[in-house]
């Protein structure tokens, strides 16, 4: 048990959940782990690794309390790290009967809650009455696959309570994870949503055979667009060139590990949204994030041409060739 954070549990069973579990259990030597499916838990116990994601990462299962009962995990643990795909968060929480107001909630979900159009910290605050000082987020340029390989990565923990943020960074820090703290929870969460949208745009351009020269122009315009939006939605002093904003945007836009880039590339090559989703077999958060951000921006009226272009391609079925050509004419 870590004195600063109490007993820690992971909520979710995907690749990023597995990577975070690897980091945390390496420090604490005990975690709770909620997974929805009992068959996955049984396979995990038998094989010593997640049967579906990051299968090269081996765990000592004696250090893990597994359960498919979210209420049992919430009851037993003090810090709950939510790492589910954003479209599924509400369904997991629907089963919740245990109060979470007094728990320390850490969201590692790089997405937005569909239908609610809220980032996760706002959702936990508004729907479950969790005070902002008990809400944190994990951000940073960090693909799960590279964390699994113990390649050097940098994570930022955002929380209104800086002492709690610092305590959680101590759980994450290791010889391959460097950490820092921030108070900009909402800004980090929205930038995490937007960088997925921009990675889809990068992928679409790649699928259309635009080169690296144009990709650099696209992403430099994307960080300006992100900055404009963040200054309206959460007007506080921040440096968008910090790694948690710009760094996360760059790695998601450039890396072959990026699901959103892969999804966008398929769209650029002529796949329909449905066929791209079926072939990927993994969630591209940016698809859902695009629609949510478009709806939010109808209230905010921020100039966001890249978001508009991706929305038009994915949801209005406008030709990627036409939409990206219009976008290129607007860049300088």
Short mmCIF file of C-alpha atoms in Angstrom, two decimals:
data_model
loop_
_atom_site.label_atom_id
_atom_site.label_comp_id
_atom_site.label_asym_id
_atom_site.label_seq_id
_atom_site.Cartn_x
_atom_site.Cartn_y
_atom_site.Cartn_z
CA UNK A 1 0.00 0.00 0.00
CA UNK A 2 1.24 3.47 -0.96
CA UNK A 3 0.79 5.95 1.90
CA UNK A 4 0.00 8.88 -0.40
CA UNK A 5 -2.64 7.18 -2.53
CA UNK A 6 -3.83 4.24 -0.43
CA UNK A 7 -4.68 1.03 -2.25
CA UNK A 8 -4.85 1.48 -6.02
CA UNK A 9 -7.16 -0.24 -8.50
CA UNK A 10 -7.27 -0.21 -12.29
CA UNK A 11 -10.68 -0.01 -13.98
CA UNK A 12 -10.48 -1.35 -17.53
CA UNK A 13 -8.77 -4.16 -19.41
CA UNK A 14 -7.27 -2.68 -22.59
CA UNK A 15 -3.71 -1.89 -23.63
CA UNK A 16 -3.34 1.43 -21.79
CA UNK A 17 -4.93 -0.10 -18.67
CA UNK A 18 -2.40 -2.94 -18.89
CA UNK A 19 0.52 -0.53 -19.32
CA UNK A 20 -0.57 1.55 -16.32
CA UNK A 21 -1.09 -1.61 -14.26
CA UNK A 22 2.49 -2.65 -15.11
CA UNK A 23 3.81 0.74 -13.93
CA UNK A 24 1.77 0.83 -10.71
CA UNK A 25 2.24 -2.77 -9.58
CA UNK A 26 5.99 -2.39 -10.12
CA UNK A 27 5.89 0.23 -7.36
CA UNK A 28 3.15 -1.00 -5.01
CA UNK A 29 3.31 -4.82 -5.51
CA UNK A 30 -0.46 -4.96 -5.14
CA UNK A 31 -3.33 -3.64 -7.25
CA UNK A 32 -7.01 -4.30 -7.68
CA UNK A 33 -8.09 -4.79 -11.27
CA UNK A 34 -11.65 -4.59 -12.54
CA UNK A 35 -12.24 -6.35 -15.85
CA UNK A 36 -15.71 -6.80 -17.27
CA UNK A 37 -15.29 -10.39 -18.48
CA UNK A 38 -14.71 -13.37 -16.16
CA UNK A 39 -13.24 -15.46 -19.01
CA UNK A 40 -10.55 -12.82 -19.58
CA UNK A 41 -9.74 -12.82 -15.86
CA UNK A 42 -9.48 -16.65 -15.84
CA UNK A 43 -7.18 -16.57 -18.90
CA UNK A 44 -5.06 -13.81 -17.32
CA UNK A 45 -4.60 -15.84 -14.12
CA UNK A 46 -3.71 -18.97 -16.10
CA UNK A 47 -1.27 -17.31 -18.53
CA UNK A 48 0.18 -14.56 -16.32
CA UNK A 49 -0.55 -11.86 -18.87
CA UNK A 50 -3.49 -10.02 -20.38
CA UNK A 51 -4.82 -12.49 -22.97
CA UNK A 52 -5.98 -9.77 -25.37
CA UNK A 53 -3.63 -6.76 -25.02
CA UNK A 54 0.13 -6.28 -24.58
CA UNK A 55 0.57 -10.03 -24.24
CA UNK A 56 4.36 -9.67 -23.83
CA UNK A 57 3.90 -7.98 -20.42
CA UNK A 58 4.00 -10.61 -17.68
CA UNK A 59 2.58 -10.11 -14.19
CA UNK A 60 2.83 -11.89 -10.87
CA UNK A 61 -0.89 -12.56 -10.51
CA UNK A 62 -0.47 -13.07 -6.75
CA UNK A 63 -0.01 -9.28 -6.62
CA UNK A 64 -3.38 -8.63 -8.30
CA UNK A 65 -6.91 -8.83 -6.92
CA UNK A 66 -9.07 -9.40 -10.02
CA UNK A 67 -12.82 -8.89 -10.06
CA UNK A 68 -15.60 -8.44 -12.61
CA UNK A 69 -17.67 -6.74 -9.87
CA UNK A 70 -16.98 -3.00 -10.07
CA UNK A 71 -18.69 -2.40 -6.72
CA UNK A 72 -16.38 -4.79 -4.90
CA UNK A 73 -13.29 -3.11 -6.37
CA UNK A 74 -14.57 0.40 -5.59
CA UNK A 75 -15.38 -0.64 -2.03
CA UNK A 76 -11.93 -2.13 -1.35
CA UNK A 77 -9.66 0.47 -2.98
CA UNK A 78 -8.87 4.12 -2.28
CA UNK A 79 -7.53 5.31 -5.66
CA UNK A 80 -9.42 4.27 -8.79
CA UNK A 81 -7.64 4.64 -12.13
CA UNK A 82 -10.23 4.64 -14.92
CA UNK A 83 -8.80 3.41 -18.23
CA UNK A 84 -11.83 2.34 -20.25
CA UNK A 85 -12.64 3.59 -23.77
CA UNK A 86 -14.71 6.75 -23.31
CA UNK A 87 -17.78 5.37 -25.18
CA UNK A 88 -18.06 2.56 -22.58
CA UNK A 89 -17.52 4.59 -19.39
CA UNK A 90 -21.21 5.25 -18.71
CA UNK A 91 -22.12 1.57 -19.09
CA UNK A 92 -19.48 0.51 -16.57
CA UNK A 93 -20.60 3.18 -14.12
CA UNK A 94 -24.29 2.23 -14.49
CA UNK A 95 -23.50 -0.88 -12.41
CA UNK A 96 -22.04 1.27 -9.63
CA UNK A 97 -23.90 1.18 -6.30
CA UNK A 98 -20.95 2.17 -4.12
CA UNK A 99 -20.30 5.85 -3.41
CA UNK A 100 -17.16 7.22 -5.07
CA UNK A 101 -17.31 10.80 -3.80
CA UNK A 102 -14.55 10.17 -1.24
CA UNK A 103 -12.31 8.13 -3.52
CA UNK A 104 -9.35 9.58 -5.40
CA UNK A 105 -10.41 9.26 -9.05
CA UNK A 106 -7.68 9.25 -11.71
CA UNK A 107 -8.79 9.28 -15.32
CA UNK A 108 -6.39 7.98 -17.95
CA UNK A 109 -9.17 8.09 -20.57
CA UNK A 110 -8.07 10.15 -23.57
CA UNK A 111 -11.60 10.77 -24.72
CA UNK A 112 -14.87 12.49 -23.98
CA UNK A 113 -18.13 11.04 -22.61
CA UNK A 114 -20.48 10.74 -25.62
CA UNK A 115 -23.99 12.23 -25.32
CA UNK A 116 -22.86 14.19 -22.27
CA UNK A 117 -20.12 16.14 -24.13
CA UNK A 118 -18.07 16.31 -20.94
CA UNK A 119 -14.47 15.34 -20.34
CA UNK A 120 -14.21 12.66 -17.68
CA UNK A 121 -13.32 14.88 -14.71
CA UNK A 122 -16.35 17.08 -15.45
CA UNK A 123 -18.53 13.97 -15.74
CA UNK A 124 -17.37 12.52 -12.40
CA UNK A 125 -17.87 15.93 -10.76
CA UNK A 126 -21.32 16.65 -12.18
CA UNK A 127 -22.86 13.17 -12.10
CA UNK A 128 -21.11 11.55 -9.10
CA UNK A 129 -20.41 14.67 -7.03
CA UNK A 130 -16.68 13.95 -6.79
CA UNK A 131 -14.95 17.18 -5.65
CA UNK A 132 -12.30 18.55 -8.01
CA UNK A 133 -9.56 18.04 -5.40
CA UNK A 134 -10.31 14.28 -5.62
CA UNK A 135 -10.08 14.23 -9.42
CA UNK A 136 -6.88 13.76 -11.41
CA UNK A 137 -5.89 12.90 -14.96
CA UNK A 138 -2.87 11.28 -16.57
CA UNK A 139 -1.59 12.86 -19.77
CA UNK A 140 1.52 12.82 -21.86
CA UNK A 141 3.04 11.49 -25.04
CA UNK A 142 2.87 7.84 -24.07
CA UNK A 143 1.83 4.92 -26.25
CA UNK A 144 1.01 1.81 -24.24
CA UNK A 145 3.18 -0.32 -26.50
CA UNK A 146 6.31 1.73 -25.72
CA UNK A 147 5.58 1.73 -21.98
CA UNK A 148 5.30 -2.07 -22.21
CA UNK A 149 8.75 -2.14 -23.82
CA UNK A 150 10.06 0.15 -21.02
CA UNK A 151 11.04 2.84 -23.49
CA UNK A 152 11.54 6.18 -21.77
CA UNK A 153 8.20 8.02 -21.45
CA UNK A 154 7.02 11.21 -19.73
CA UNK A 155 3.69 11.42 -17.89
CA UNK A 156 1.95 14.44 -16.39
CA UNK A 157 -0.53 14.08 -13.52
CA UNK A 158 -3.06 16.90 -13.38
CA UNK A 159 -5.01 17.63 -10.18
CA UNK A 160 -6.36 20.72 -8.43
CA UNK A 161 -4.74 19.37 -5.24
CA UNK A 162 -1.01 19.52 -6.01
CA UNK A 163 -0.09 17.29 -3.05
CA UNK A 164 -2.32 14.51 -4.38
CA UNK A 165 -0.89 14.97 -7.87
CA UNK A 166 2.63 14.67 -6.50
CA UNK A 167 1.75 11.57 -4.46
CA UNK A 168 0.43 9.86 -7.57
CA UNK A 169 3.49 10.82 -9.65
CA UNK A 170 5.57 8.95 -7.06
CA UNK A 171 3.57 5.81 -7.84
CA UNK A 172 4.27 6.20 -11.56
CA UNK A 173 7.93 7.28 -11.53
CA UNK A 174 10.52 4.66 -12.46
CA UNK A 175 13.70 4.27 -14.49
CA UNK A 176 11.59 4.43 -17.69
CA UNK A 177 8.83 6.86 -16.55
CA UNK A 178 9.55 10.50 -15.77
CA UNK A 179 6.75 12.51 -14.21
CA UNK A 180 5.58 16.05 -13.54
CA UNK A 181 2.45 17.67 -12.08
CA UNK A 182 -0.02 20.23 -13.34
CA UNK A 183 -3.20 21.90 -12.10
CA UNK A 184 -4.69 22.10 -15.62
CA UNK A 185 -6.93 19.02 -15.47
CA UNK A 186 -9.58 20.21 -17.94
CA UNK A 187 -6.97 21.58 -20.37
CA UNK A 188 -5.05 18.30 -20.39
CA UNK A 189 -8.24 16.31 -20.93
CA UNK A 190 -9.50 18.47 -23.80
CA UNK A 191 -6.08 18.45 -25.47
CA UNK A 192 -6.13 14.63 -25.19
CA UNK A 193 -9.45 14.59 -27.04
CA UNK A 194 -8.33 17.05 -29.71
CA UNK A 195 -4.99 15.38 -30.45
CA UNK A 196 -6.92 12.23 -31.41
CA UNK A 197 -9.00 14.27 -33.86
CA UNK A 198 -5.85 15.80 -35.33
CA UNK A 199 -4.21 12.36 -35.57
CA UNK A 200 -7.18 11.20 -37.67
CA UNK A 201 -6.59 14.24 -39.90
CA UNK A 202 -2.89 13.28 -40.16
CA UNK A 203 -3.84 9.74 -41.08
CA UNK A 204 -6.34 10.90 -43.72
CA UNK A 205 -3.63 13.05 -45.30
CA UNK A 206 -1.22 10.11 -45.22
CA UNK A 207 -3.83 7.89 -46.89
CA UNK A 208 -4.25 10.56 -49.57
CA UNK A 209 -0.46 10.48 -50.15
CA UNK A 210 0.33 13.91 -48.74
CA UNK A 211 3.92 13.85 -47.51
CA UNK A 212 5.82 14.73 -44.35
CA UNK A 213 6.22 18.37 -45.44
CA UNK A 214 2.47 18.87 -45.37
CA UNK A 215 2.04 16.81 -42.18
CA UNK A 216 4.35 19.27 -40.38
CA UNK A 217 2.18 22.17 -41.58
CA UNK A 218 -1.00 20.33 -40.54
CA UNK A 219 0.25 19.64 -37.00
CA UNK A 220 1.63 23.16 -36.53
CA UNK A 221 -1.82 24.48 -37.45
CA UNK A 222 -3.38 21.86 -35.15
CA UNK A 223 -1.49 23.10 -32.07
CA UNK A 224 -2.65 26.66 -32.85
CA UNK A 225 -6.23 25.40 -33.16
CA UNK A 226 -5.88 23.49 -29.88
CA UNK A 227 -4.52 26.60 -28.16
CA UNK A 228 -7.45 28.73 -29.39
CA UNK A 229 -9.96 26.22 -28.06
CA UNK A 230 -8.28 25.68 -24.68
CA UNK A 231 -8.04 29.43 -24.05
CA UNK A 232 -11.84 29.68 -24.48
CA UNK A 233 -13.00 26.49 -22.71
CA UNK A 234 -10.58 26.88 -19.76
CA UNK A 235 -8.94 30.32 -19.75
CA UNK A 236 -5.89 29.92 -17.55
CA UNK A 237 -2.18 30.35 -18.10
CA UNK A 238 -0.67 27.31 -19.82
CA UNK A 239 2.12 26.61 -22.27
CA UNK A 240 0.68 24.51 -25.10
CA UNK A 241 4.23 23.64 -26.16
CA UNK A 242 4.66 21.51 -23.01
CA UNK A 243 4.96 17.80 -23.66
CA UNK A 244 1.50 17.02 -22.25
CA UNK A 245 -0.09 19.15 -25.01
CA UNK A 246 2.21 19.46 -28.04
CA UNK A 247 4.19 16.29 -27.30
CA UNK A 248 1.04 14.18 -27.08
CA UNK A 249 -0.25 15.75 -30.30
CA UNK A 250 2.99 14.98 -32.16
CA UNK A 251 3.32 11.35 -31.08
CA UNK A 252 -0.33 10.65 -31.86
CA UNK A 253 -0.07 12.36 -35.24
CA UNK A 254 3.19 10.71 -36.32
CA UNK A 255 3.43 7.29 -34.67
CA UNK A 256 2.45 3.98 -36.24
CA UNK A 257 1.27 2.91 -32.76
CA UNK A 258 -1.49 5.55 -32.99
CA UNK A 259 -4.89 3.94 -33.54
CA UNK A 260 -6.36 7.27 -34.56
CA UNK A 261 -3.71 7.81 -37.22
CA UNK A 262 -4.23 4.26 -38.52
CA UNK A 263 -8.00 4.81 -38.61
CA UNK A 264 -7.54 8.10 -40.50
CA UNK A 265 -5.14 6.48 -42.98
CA UNK A 266 -7.78 3.88 -43.82
CA UNK A 267 -10.37 6.63 -44.36
CA UNK A 268 -7.91 8.48 -46.61
CA UNK A 269 -7.40 5.30 -48.64
CA UNK A 270 -11.14 5.04 -49.27
CA UNK A 271 -12.44 2.80 -46.46
CA UNK A 272 -15.87 3.63 -45.08
CA UNK A 273 -16.01 4.48 -41.36
CA UNK A 274 -17.76 1.17 -40.64
CA UNK A 275 -15.26 -0.98 -42.57
CA UNK A 276 -12.29 0.82 -40.98
CA UNK A 277 -13.73 0.22 -37.49
CA UNK A 278 -14.36 -3.47 -38.22
CA UNK A 279 -10.87 -4.03 -39.63
CA UNK A 280 -9.12 -2.25 -36.73
CA UNK A 281 -10.88 -4.23 -33.97
CA UNK A 282 -9.83 -1.47 -31.54
CA UNK A 283 -11.45 1.79 -30.52
CA UNK A 284 -10.28 4.95 -32.26
CA UNK A 285 -11.33 7.48 -29.60
CA UNK A 286 -11.03 10.36 -32.05
CA UNK A 287 -14.03 9.16 -34.06
CA UNK A 288 -16.33 9.76 -31.09
CA UNK A 289 -14.31 12.78 -29.94
CA UNK A 290 -14.80 14.51 -33.29
CA UNK A 291 -18.59 14.54 -32.96
CA UNK A 292 -18.50 15.63 -29.31
CA UNK A 293 -16.01 18.43 -29.98
CA UNK A 294 -18.04 19.66 -32.95
CA UNK A 295 -21.15 19.85 -30.73
CA UNK A 296 -19.24 21.63 -27.95
CA UNK A 297 -17.77 24.11 -30.41
CA UNK A 298 -21.22 25.04 -31.66
CA UNK A 299 -21.51 26.83 -28.29
CA UNK A 300 -17.94 28.14 -28.20
CA UNK A 301 -17.63 29.42 -31.81
CA UNK A 302 -13.85 28.89 -31.93
CA UNK A 303 -12.24 28.88 -35.39
CA UNK A 304 -11.41 25.16 -35.81
CA UNK A 305 -11.01 24.30 -39.51
CA UNK A 306 -9.21 20.97 -38.92
CA UNK A 307 -11.93 19.74 -36.54
CA UNK A 308 -14.57 20.85 -39.08
CA UNK A 309 -12.81 19.01 -41.92
CA UNK A 310 -12.53 15.75 -39.97
CA UNK A 311 -16.17 16.01 -38.89
CA UNK A 312 -17.32 16.60 -42.49
CA UNK A 313 -15.36 13.55 -43.70
CA UNK A 314 -16.48 11.18 -40.92
CA UNK A 315 -20.05 12.31 -40.30
CA UNK A 316 -21.19 14.22 -43.39
CA UNK A 317 -19.49 11.77 -45.77
CA UNK A 318 -17.80 14.52 -47.75
CA UNK A 319 -14.96 13.26 -49.91
CA UNK A 320 -11.61 13.32 -48.09
CA UNK A 321 -9.94 14.61 -51.29
CA UNK A 322 -12.28 17.62 -51.47
CA UNK A 323 -12.26 18.40 -47.75
CA UNK A 324 -8.47 18.20 -47.33
CA UNK A 325 -7.92 20.29 -50.49
CA UNK A 326 -10.11 23.02 -48.96
CA UNK A 327 -8.10 22.71 -45.74
CA UNK A 328 -4.75 23.02 -47.54
CA UNK A 329 -5.93 26.25 -49.18
CA UNK A 330 -6.66 27.75 -45.75
CA UNK A 331 -3.14 27.04 -44.37
CA UNK A 332 -0.18 29.37 -44.72
#
